[in-house]
Amino acid sequence: MAGIRGLGLPVVDPLPKVSGDSVEIWEVSPRDGLQAESRTLDVDTRVALIERLAAAGASVIEAGSFVRADRVPQMAGSDEVLRRVAHLPQRTPVLVPNVRGYDLARAAGADDIAVFLSATESFSQENLGASRERMEQHAAAVVTRAAEDGVRVRGYLSMVFADPWEGATPVADVVGLATRMRGWGVRELSLGDTIGVATPGQVRTVVRALTDAGIPVSDLALHMHDTYGMAAVNVYAGLDEGVRVFDAAAGGVGGCPFAKSATGNLSTDDLVWMLEGIGIRTGIDLDALVETSAWLAHELGKNPMSRVATALTR
Ligand code: MG
């Protein structure tokens, strides 16, 4: 992109050490985004979403989740979704909560999965329905199977900065969980600000604590939520610390279930706008992405939540 669309602003990189770098965006709208939306989209629409995101240049697209359909009806039929996007060259990982989900995912052809754990006990009990210790046993069993099968695994850590019941999350708890996951063999770790409360200094603190514990920054991703409008600036702090993988959802879909806020996941549209504006390549065509975000919002019966999609589709 030769300048910012509509205004012709020049690309200016204020972080010289990242000049010319590229980043990897994990597009999470088909899984993390849709599972938090009240309207359930059918399989055809979810396949169309993944195909549109792929056409817009997304390289990693989280395709679904092998959780129980009675608990998360938005993800019903993830096996069919996965089979129908198998022809795409993109990575299409799926979330797997336990060995049963792992077997179902493998039967649908999955060779790229994610496990999900909470850094805090309260969120584990409230959202995942079991203690941290129990959930770690489930995840470790999945990771062991995945290692045997040569399946790639990403580890999600949620509530990394704070949770609504316990307040600030002790950094030592995050380092402990991350270290245990690495010990099972999980290489890629995504650090989730699940309620979107972090500010840039906290991002720096947690990233540095993890790299000080021996985890290479190249294995870390940031999963920011925009509840308080801080997601992009938190990404910026992460960039400055060397993080090059960021999670985002087209149109910002996926409301935050723990705050009365219209905004959930960092929107891919806003993220791409910022990154391209500071000279970092994303591989994503912003026009095609914004069209997809507007289409997705329509399918969900709402307006796009991202500022960029709102501005460009007005
Ligand atoms: Mg999220």
Short mmCIF file of C-alpha atoms and ligand atoms in Angstrom, two decimals:
data_model
loop_
_atom_site.label_atom_id
_atom_site.label_comp_id
_atom_site.label_asym_id
_atom_site.label_seq_id
_atom_site.Cartn_x
_atom_site.Cartn_y
_atom_site.Cartn_z
CA MET A 1 0.00 0.00 0.00
CA ALA A 2 1.57 3.29 -1.09
CA GLY A 3 -0.13 5.37 1.54
CA ILE A 4 -3.14 5.29 3.75
CA ARG A 5 -6.29 4.89 1.73
CA GLY A 6 -8.34 8.00 1.25
CA LEU A 7 -5.89 10.43 2.78
CA GLY A 8 -2.63 9.63 1.01
CA LEU A 9 -0.67 9.85 4.23
CA PRO A 10 2.93 8.69 3.90
CA VAL A 11 4.07 5.52 5.61
CA VAL A 12 6.19 6.49 8.60
CA ASP A 13 7.87 3.94 10.82
CA PRO A 14 8.41 5.33 14.32
CA LEU A 15 10.09 2.11 15.51
CA PRO A 16 13.24 1.89 13.36
CA LYS A 17 14.14 -1.55 14.65
CA VAL A 18 10.99 -3.03 13.10
CA SER A 19 11.35 -1.25 9.78
CA GLY A 20 10.45 -3.52 6.89
CA ASP A 21 9.49 -6.42 9.15
CA SER A 22 6.47 -8.51 8.51
CA VAL A 23 4.10 -9.87 11.11
CA GLU A 24 1.82 -12.87 11.24
CA ILE A 25 -1.81 -12.16 12.02
CA TRP A 26 -3.86 -15.00 13.49
CA GLU A 27 -7.36 -14.37 12.20
CA VAL A 28 -9.64 -15.59 14.97
CA SER A 29 -13.06 -14.37 13.81
CA PRO A 30 -14.42 -17.78 12.72
CA ARG A 31 -13.72 -19.29 16.16
CA ASP A 32 -13.00 -16.86 19.00
CA GLY A 33 -15.13 -14.17 17.37
CA LEU A 34 -18.21 -16.17 16.44
CA GLN A 35 -18.32 -18.23 19.64
CA ALA A 36 -19.00 -15.02 21.58
CA GLU A 37 -21.74 -13.74 19.25
CA SER A 38 -25.39 -14.27 20.12
CA ARG A 39 -26.40 -15.16 16.56
CA THR A 40 -25.20 -18.57 15.41
CA LEU A 41 -23.99 -18.73 11.81
CA ASP A 42 -24.51 -21.92 9.81
CA VAL A 43 -21.71 -23.99 8.33
CA ASP A 44 -22.11 -22.53 4.81
CA THR A 45 -21.66 -18.99 6.15
CA ARG A 46 -18.65 -19.93 8.28
CA VAL A 47 -16.99 -21.63 5.31
CA ALA A 48 -17.69 -18.52 3.22
CA LEU A 49 -16.13 -16.37 5.94
CA ILE A 50 -12.94 -18.43 5.97
CA GLU A 51 -12.74 -18.38 2.16
CA ARG A 52 -13.21 -14.60 2.11
CA LEU A 53 -10.51 -14.12 4.78
CA ALA A 54 -8.15 -16.35 2.80
CA ALA A 55 -8.84 -14.36 -0.37
CA ALA A 56 -8.08 -11.15 1.54
CA GLY A 57 -4.62 -12.51 2.37
CA ALA A 58 -4.98 -13.98 5.87
CA SER A 59 -2.34 -16.67 6.38
CA VAL A 60 -3.61 -18.31 9.57
CA ILE A 61 -7.36 -18.61 10.08
CA GLU A 62 -8.75 -20.31 13.16
CA ALA A 63 -11.50 -22.44 11.68
CA GLY A 64 -13.51 -23.78 14.61
CA SER A 65 -13.63 -25.50 17.95
CA PHE A 66 -14.24 -29.10 19.00
CA VAL A 67 -16.11 -28.27 22.15
CA ARG A 68 -19.49 -29.73 23.02
CA ALA A 69 -22.18 -28.25 20.77
CA ASP A 70 -24.63 -28.07 23.68
CA ARG A 71 -22.19 -25.77 25.48
CA VAL A 72 -21.06 -23.68 22.49
CA PRO A 73 -23.73 -23.99 19.77
CA GLN A 74 -21.98 -21.37 17.64
CA MET A 75 -19.23 -23.92 16.93
CA ALA A 76 -21.50 -26.85 16.00
CA GLY A 77 -20.41 -28.45 12.75
CA SER A 78 -16.76 -27.44 13.10
CA ASP A 79 -15.82 -30.84 11.67
CA GLU A 80 -17.69 -30.03 8.45
CA VAL A 81 -16.23 -26.52 8.34
CA LEU A 82 -12.73 -27.94 8.65
CA ARG A 83 -13.27 -30.52 5.90
CA ARG A 84 -14.65 -27.87 3.56
CA VAL A 85 -11.71 -25.50 3.99
CA ALA A 86 -9.07 -28.24 3.77
CA HIS A 87 -8.33 -27.26 0.15
CA LEU A 88 -7.03 -23.84 1.20
CA PRO A 89 -3.26 -23.40 1.45
CA GLN A 90 -3.69 -21.37 4.65
CA ARG A 91 -3.20 -22.80 8.12
CA THR A 92 -6.64 -23.48 9.61
CA PRO A 93 -6.07 -24.47 13.24
CA VAL A 94 -8.91 -25.57 15.50
CA LEU A 95 -9.40 -25.34 19.25
CA VAL A 96 -9.37 -28.63 21.16
CA PRO A 97 -10.38 -28.75 24.86
CA ASN A 98 -9.62 -32.39 25.68
CA VAL A 99 -8.68 -35.77 24.22
CA ARG A 100 -12.24 -36.42 23.07
CA GLY A 101 -12.18 -33.16 21.13
CA TYR A 102 -8.75 -34.06 19.83
CA ASP A 103 -10.02 -37.35 18.42
CA LEU A 104 -12.95 -35.58 16.74
CA ALA A 105 -10.61 -32.93 15.30
CA ARG A 106 -8.22 -35.54 13.95
CA ALA A 107 -11.12 -37.47 12.40
CA ALA A 108 -12.02 -34.25 10.56
CA GLY A 109 -8.45 -33.95 9.28
CA ALA A 110 -6.96 -31.47 11.75
CA ASP A 111 -3.17 -31.28 11.82
CA ASP A 112 -2.94 -27.88 13.52
CA ILE A 113 -4.61 -27.31 16.89
CA ALA A 114 -4.77 -25.00 19.89
CA VAL A 115 -5.32 -25.68 23.57
CA PHE A 116 -6.77 -23.07 25.92
CA LEU A 117 -5.98 -22.50 29.59
CA SER A 118 -6.60 -19.80 32.16
CA ALA A 119 -3.90 -18.05 34.14
CA THR A 120 -6.44 -17.47 36.92
CA GLU A 121 -8.39 -20.00 38.95
CA SER A 122 -11.68 -18.06 38.84
CA PHE A 123 -11.85 -17.89 35.05
CA SER A 124 -10.98 -21.56 34.79
CA GLN A 125 -13.87 -22.44 37.10
CA GLU A 126 -16.35 -19.96 35.58
CA ASN A 127 -15.57 -20.32 31.86
CA LEU A 128 -13.91 -23.68 31.44
CA GLY A 129 -15.88 -25.46 34.14
CA ALA A 130 -12.93 -27.00 35.98
CA SER A 131 -9.94 -26.04 38.09
CA ARG A 132 -6.72 -24.88 36.49
CA GLU A 133 -5.05 -28.09 37.59
CA ARG A 134 -7.73 -30.25 35.97
CA MET A 135 -7.69 -28.21 32.75
CA GLU A 136 -3.91 -28.48 32.60
CA GLN A 137 -4.20 -32.27 32.86
CA HIS A 138 -6.63 -32.27 29.91
CA ALA A 139 -4.40 -30.00 27.86
CA ALA A 140 -1.23 -31.92 28.67
CA ALA A 141 -2.90 -35.15 27.52
CA VAL A 142 -3.89 -33.46 24.24
CA VAL A 143 -0.38 -32.10 23.72
CA THR A 144 1.12 -35.55 24.33
CA ARG A 145 -1.15 -37.07 21.67
CA ALA A 146 -0.37 -34.23 19.28
CA ALA A 147 3.36 -34.76 19.70
CA GLU A 148 2.95 -38.45 18.86
CA ASP A 149 0.97 -37.56 15.74
CA GLY A 150 3.18 -34.68 14.57
CA VAL A 151 0.33 -32.20 15.05
CA ARG A 152 1.23 -28.57 15.54
CA VAL A 153 -0.01 -27.04 18.83
CA ARG A 154 -0.53 -23.49 19.95
CA GLY A 155 -1.22 -22.72 23.59
CA TYR A 156 -3.64 -19.98 24.62
CA LEU A 157 -3.20 -18.39 28.03
CA SER A 158 -6.25 -16.37 28.99
CA MET A 159 -6.65 -13.68 31.67
CA VAL A 160 -2.93 -12.97 31.50
CA PHE A 161 -3.24 -9.42 32.87
CA ALA A 162 -6.34 -9.51 35.07
CA ASP A 163 -9.66 -11.24 35.52
CA PRO A 164 -13.01 -9.83 36.68
CA TRP A 165 -13.04 -11.78 39.95
CA GLU A 166 -9.43 -11.67 41.12
CA GLY A 167 -8.16 -8.38 39.69
CA ALA A 168 -4.56 -8.22 38.52
CA THR A 169 -3.04 -11.57 37.56
CA PRO A 170 0.31 -12.23 39.29
CA VAL A 171 3.05 -12.27 36.63
CA ALA A 172 4.56 -15.32 38.36
CA ASP A 173 1.33 -17.26 37.65
CA VAL A 174 1.63 -16.43 33.93
CA VAL A 175 5.29 -17.44 33.85
CA GLY A 176 4.49 -20.66 35.74
CA LEU A 177 1.70 -21.66 33.35
CA ALA A 178 3.73 -20.76 30.26
CA THR A 179 6.72 -22.73 31.56
CA ARG A 180 4.59 -25.81 32.23
CA MET A 181 3.05 -25.61 28.75
CA ARG A 182 6.49 -25.33 27.19
CA GLY A 183 7.52 -28.36 29.24
CA TRP A 184 4.74 -30.44 27.64
CA GLY A 185 6.06 -29.40 24.22
CA VAL A 186 3.89 -26.39 23.32
CA ARG A 187 6.08 -23.93 21.44
CA GLU A 188 3.72 -21.13 20.35
CA LEU A 189 2.04 -19.26 23.22
CA SER A 190 -0.69 -16.66 22.77
CA LEU A 191 -1.06 -14.22 25.66
CA GLY A 192 -4.69 -13.23 26.11
CA ASP A 193 -5.94 -9.97 27.57
CA THR A 194 -9.34 -11.61 27.73
CA ILE A 195 -11.14 -8.62 29.24
CA GLY A 196 -9.12 -5.98 27.42
CA VAL A 197 -7.87 -4.08 30.46
CA ALA A 198 -4.12 -4.07 29.87
CA THR A 199 -2.09 -0.97 29.11
CA PRO A 200 1.28 -0.95 27.33
CA GLY A 201 3.49 -1.11 30.42
CA GLN A 202 1.78 -4.32 31.51
CA VAL A 203 2.33 -5.83 28.08
CA ARG A 204 6.02 -5.03 28.31
CA THR A 205 6.26 -6.44 31.83
CA VAL A 206 4.67 -9.78 30.94
CA VAL A 207 6.58 -10.21 27.67
CA ARG A 208 9.87 -9.43 29.43
CA ALA A 209 9.07 -11.80 32.31
CA LEU A 210 8.50 -14.61 29.81
CA THR A 211 11.63 -13.92 27.78
CA ASP A 212 13.60 -13.61 31.05
CA ALA A 213 12.28 -17.11 31.85
CA GLY A 214 13.90 -18.37 28.65
CA ILE A 215 10.98 -18.32 26.22
CA PRO A 216 12.05 -16.81 22.87
CA VAL A 217 9.99 -13.77 21.93
CA SER A 218 9.51 -15.34 18.50
CA ASP A 219 7.31 -17.97 20.19
CA LEU A 220 5.00 -15.38 21.75
CA ALA A 221 1.79 -13.93 20.32
CA LEU A 222 -0.46 -11.22 21.74
CA HIS A 223 -4.23 -11.64 21.84
CA MET A 224 -5.60 -8.25 22.78
CA HIS A 225 -9.18 -7.16 23.36
CA ASP A 226 -10.31 -3.62 22.72
CA THR A 227 -12.74 -3.14 25.61
CA TYR A 228 -10.99 0.03 26.78
CA GLY A 229 -9.63 1.04 23.35
CA MET A 230 -6.09 -0.04 24.22
CA ALA A 231 -5.65 -3.03 21.90
CA ALA A 232 -3.69 -1.26 19.14
CA VAL A 233 -1.39 0.58 21.51
CA ASN A 234 -0.76 -2.67 23.35
CA VAL A 235 0.21 -4.28 20.04
CA TYR A 236 2.58 -1.37 19.50
CA ALA A 237 4.23 -2.06 22.85
CA GLY A 238 4.48 -5.72 21.88
CA LEU A 239 6.11 -4.82 18.56
CA ASP A 240 8.67 -2.76 20.41
CA GLU A 241 9.44 -5.81 22.60
CA GLY A 242 9.93 -7.98 19.51
CA VAL A 243 6.58 -9.76 19.28
CA ARG A 244 5.63 -10.46 15.64
CA VAL A 245 2.46 -12.54 15.95
CA PHE A 246 -0.86 -10.89 16.76
CA ASP A 247 -4.37 -12.29 17.04
CA ALA A 248 -7.29 -10.30 15.65
CA ALA A 249 -10.84 -10.75 14.39
CA ALA A 250 -12.31 -9.24 11.23
CA GLY A 251 -14.64 -6.40 12.16
CA GLY A 252 -13.80 -6.88 15.84
CA VAL A 253 -16.43 -9.61 16.20
CA GLY A 254 -16.71 -11.39 19.51
CA GLY A 255 -18.11 -9.15 22.20
CA CYS A 256 -16.53 -9.23 25.60
CA PRO A 257 -18.76 -11.38 27.83
CA PHE A 258 -17.38 -9.84 31.02
CA ALA A 259 -17.83 -6.14 30.28
CA LYS A 260 -20.75 -4.07 29.04
CA SER A 261 -18.85 -3.13 25.93
CA ALA A 262 -19.63 -3.35 22.24
CA THR A 263 -16.03 -4.15 21.46
CA GLY A 264 -14.39 -7.49 21.88
CA ASN A 265 -11.40 -8.78 19.96
CA LEU A 266 -8.97 -6.35 18.44
CA SER A 267 -10.29 -5.88 14.92
CA THR A 268 -8.07 -7.06 12.11
CA ASP A 269 -9.10 -3.97 10.14
CA ASP A 270 -7.76 -1.61 12.82
CA LEU A 271 -4.62 -3.72 13.26
CA VAL A 272 -3.83 -3.77 9.53
CA TRP A 273 -4.43 -0.01 9.28
CA MET A 274 -1.89 0.65 12.01
CA LEU A 275 0.71 -1.87 10.87
CA GLU A 276 0.66 -0.85 7.20
CA GLY A 277 0.77 2.77 8.31
CA ILE A 278 4.04 2.20 10.14
CA GLY A 279 5.55 0.22 7.29
CA ILE A 280 5.04 -3.33 8.52
CA ARG A 281 3.84 -5.86 5.99
CA THR A 282 0.79 -7.95 6.84
CA GLY A 283 0.01 -9.55 3.47
CA ILE A 284 -3.61 -8.50 3.92
CA ASP A 285 -5.60 -6.46 1.42
CA LEU A 286 -7.40 -3.92 3.58
CA ASP A 287 -10.18 -3.26 1.05
CA ALA A 288 -11.02 -6.96 0.77
CA LEU A 289 -10.83 -7.35 4.54
CA VAL A 290 -13.15 -4.42 5.21
CA GLU A 291 -15.65 -5.77 2.69
CA THR A 292 -15.56 -9.07 4.55
CA SER A 293 -15.98 -7.36 7.92
CA ALA A 294 -19.03 -5.48 6.65
CA TRP A 295 -20.49 -8.67 5.18
CA LEU A 296 -19.86 -10.54 8.44
CA ALA A 297 -21.48 -7.83 10.53
CA HIS A 298 -24.52 -8.01 8.26
CA GLU A 299 -24.69 -11.80 8.70
CA LEU A 300 -24.60 -11.24 12.46
CA GLY A 301 -27.33 -8.61 12.24
CA LYS A 302 -25.19 -5.74 13.47
CA ASN A 303 -22.98 -2.90 12.34
CA PRO A 304 -19.22 -3.41 12.01
CA MET A 305 -17.58 -2.76 15.36
CA SER A 306 -14.18 -1.77 14.05
CA ARG A 307 -13.47 1.89 13.58
CA VAL A 308 -11.69 1.30 10.27
CA ALA A 309 -14.51 -0.77 8.76
CA THR A 310 -17.03 1.82 9.97
CA ALA A 311 -15.01 4.66 8.45
CA LEU A 312 -14.39 2.93 5.12
CA THR A 313 -17.89 1.53 4.54
CA ARG A 314 -19.83 4.63 5.49
MG MG B 1 -10.46 -13.12 22.00
#
